[in-house]
CSV table of C-alpha atoms in Angstrom, one decimal:
chain,number,residue,atom,x,y,z
A,1,MET,CA,6.3,-6.7,-14.3
A,2,GLU,CA,9.8,-5.8,-12.4
A,3,TYR,CA,12.8,-4.0,-14.2
A,4,GLY,CA,15.6,-2.8,-12.4
A,5,LYS,CA,18.9,-3.4,-11.7
A,6,ALA,CA,19.6,-7.4,-10.3
A,7,ARG,CA,20.8,-6.0,-7.3
A,8,ASP,CA,18.1,-3.7,-6.4
A,9,VAL,CA,15.4,-6.9,-7.8
A,10,PHE,CA,17.0,-9.0,-6.0
A,11,TYR,CA,17.4,-6.1,-2.4
A,12,GLN,CA,14.6,-5.0,-2.6
A,13,PRO,CA,11.8,-6.7,-4.5
A,14,ALA,CA,8.6,-4.4,-5.7
A,15,HIS,CA,6.2,-6.3,-7.4
A,16,PRO,CA,4.1,-9.7,-5.7
A,17,TYR,CA,6.1,-12.3,-8.4
A,18,SER,CA,9.9,-11.1,-8.1
A,19,ILE,CA,9.2,-11.2,-3.8
A,20,GLY,CA,7.1,-14.9,-4.4
A,21,LEU,CA,11.0,-16.2,-6.7
A,22,LEU,CA,12.2,-14.3,-4.2
A,23,ASN,CA,10.9,-15.9,-0.7
A,24,ALA,CA,10.7,-19.9,-2.4
A,25,VAL,CA,14.9,-20.0,-3.3
A,26,PRO,CA,16.5,-22.8,-1.0
A,27,ARG,CA,18.4,-21.1,1.8
A,28,LEU,CA,22.0,-22.4,2.9
A,29,ASP,CA,21.4,-22.3,6.6
A,30,ALA,CA,17.9,-23.4,7.0
A,31,GLU,CA,18.7,-26.5,6.5
A,32,GLY,CA,16.1,-29.4,6.8
A,33,GLU,CA,13.6,-26.9,6.4
A,34,SER,CA,10.2,-27.0,4.2
A,35,LEU,CA,10.8,-24.6,1.2
A,36,LEU,CA,8.6,-21.6,0.1
A,37,THR,CA,6.6,-21.7,-3.3
A,38,ILE,CA,4.5,-20.0,-4.9
A,39,PRO,CA,1.0,-21.7,-5.3
A,40,GLY,CA,-0.6,-22.2,-8.7
A,41,ASN,CA,0.8,-22.8,-11.7
A,42,PRO,CA,2.1,-20.0,-14.2
A,43,PRO,CA,0.2,-19.2,-17.0
A,44,ASN,CA,-0.1,-21.2,-20.4
A,45,LEU,CA,1.5,-18.7,-22.4
A,46,LEU,CA,-0.1,-19.5,-25.9
A,47,ARG,CA,-3.1,-18.1,-23.4
A,48,LEU,CA,-2.1,-15.9,-20.7
A,49,PRO,CA,-4.9,-14.4,-18.9
A,50,LYS,CA,-6.1,-10.7,-19.4
A,51,GLY,CA,-4.6,-8.4,-17.3
A,52,CYS,CA,-1.7,-9.0,-14.8
A,53,PRO,CA,0.4,-12.7,-16.0
A,54,PHE,CA,0.5,-13.0,-11.8
A,55,GLN,CA,-3.1,-12.4,-10.2
A,56,PRO,CA,-4.7,-16.0,-10.5
A,57,ARG,CA,-2.3,-17.1,-7.9
A,58,CYS,CA,-0.8,-13.2,-6.3
A,59,PRO,CA,-2.1,-13.6,-2.8
A,60,HIS,CA,-2.8,-9.6,-3.1
A,61,ALA,CA,-4.9,-10.2,-5.9
A,62,MET,CA,-7.9,-7.5,-6.8
A,63,GLU,CA,-10.3,-7.1,-8.8
A,64,ILE,CA,-8.8,-4.4,-11.0
A,65,CYS,CA,-5.7,-7.3,-11.4
A,66,ASN,CA,-7.8,-8.3,-13.8
A,67,SER,CA,-7.2,-5.6,-16.6
A,68,ALA,CA,-3.3,-4.9,-16.9
A,69,PRO,CA,-1.2,-2.2,-15.1
A,70,PRO,CA,0.7,0.0,-16.4
A,71,LEU,CA,4.3,0.0,-16.3
A,72,GLU,CA,5.2,2.6,-14.0
A,73,ALA,CA,8.6,4.2,-13.4
A,74,PHE,CA,9.2,3.5,-9.3
A,75,ALA,CA,12.4,4.6,-9.2
A,76,PRO,CA,15.5,6.1,-10.6
A,77,GLY,CA,16.2,3.1,-13.2
A,78,ARG,CA,13.4,0.9,-12.5
A,79,LEU,CA,9.7,0.0,-13.7
A,80,ARG,CA,7.8,-1.8,-12.1
A,81,ALA,CA,3.4,-3.4,-13.2
A,82,CYS,CA,1.1,-3.8,-10.1
A,83,TYR,CA,-2.0,-1.7,-9.1
A,84,LYS,CA,-1.1,-3.1,-5.1
A,85,PRO,CA,0.6,-0.2,-3.8
A,86,LEU,CA,4.3,-0.5,-3.3
A,87,GLU,CA,4.1,0.5,1.0
A,88,GLU,CA,1.7,-2.1,1.0
A,89,LEU,CA,3.4,-5.3,-0.1
A,90,VAL,CA,6.1,-4.7,2.9
């Protein structure tokens, strides 16, 4: 779904799944606040959905996500597989 150096993925996530995971990390400065979650359940690895495996839980899912997105370079050393334009994820 996304590939790159850990520093790049942590500070500039480029896939809805990465963004969801990073938003779900508990913050040390947010004592008592509710944790954010990714809705739904992870897919059964023996029966992955057609297309993007995150599509059933993705807030940006579109009809085209039912077909597997190609893994494409979008920056030096960075790859992502998502049909949603990167600038629309921010």
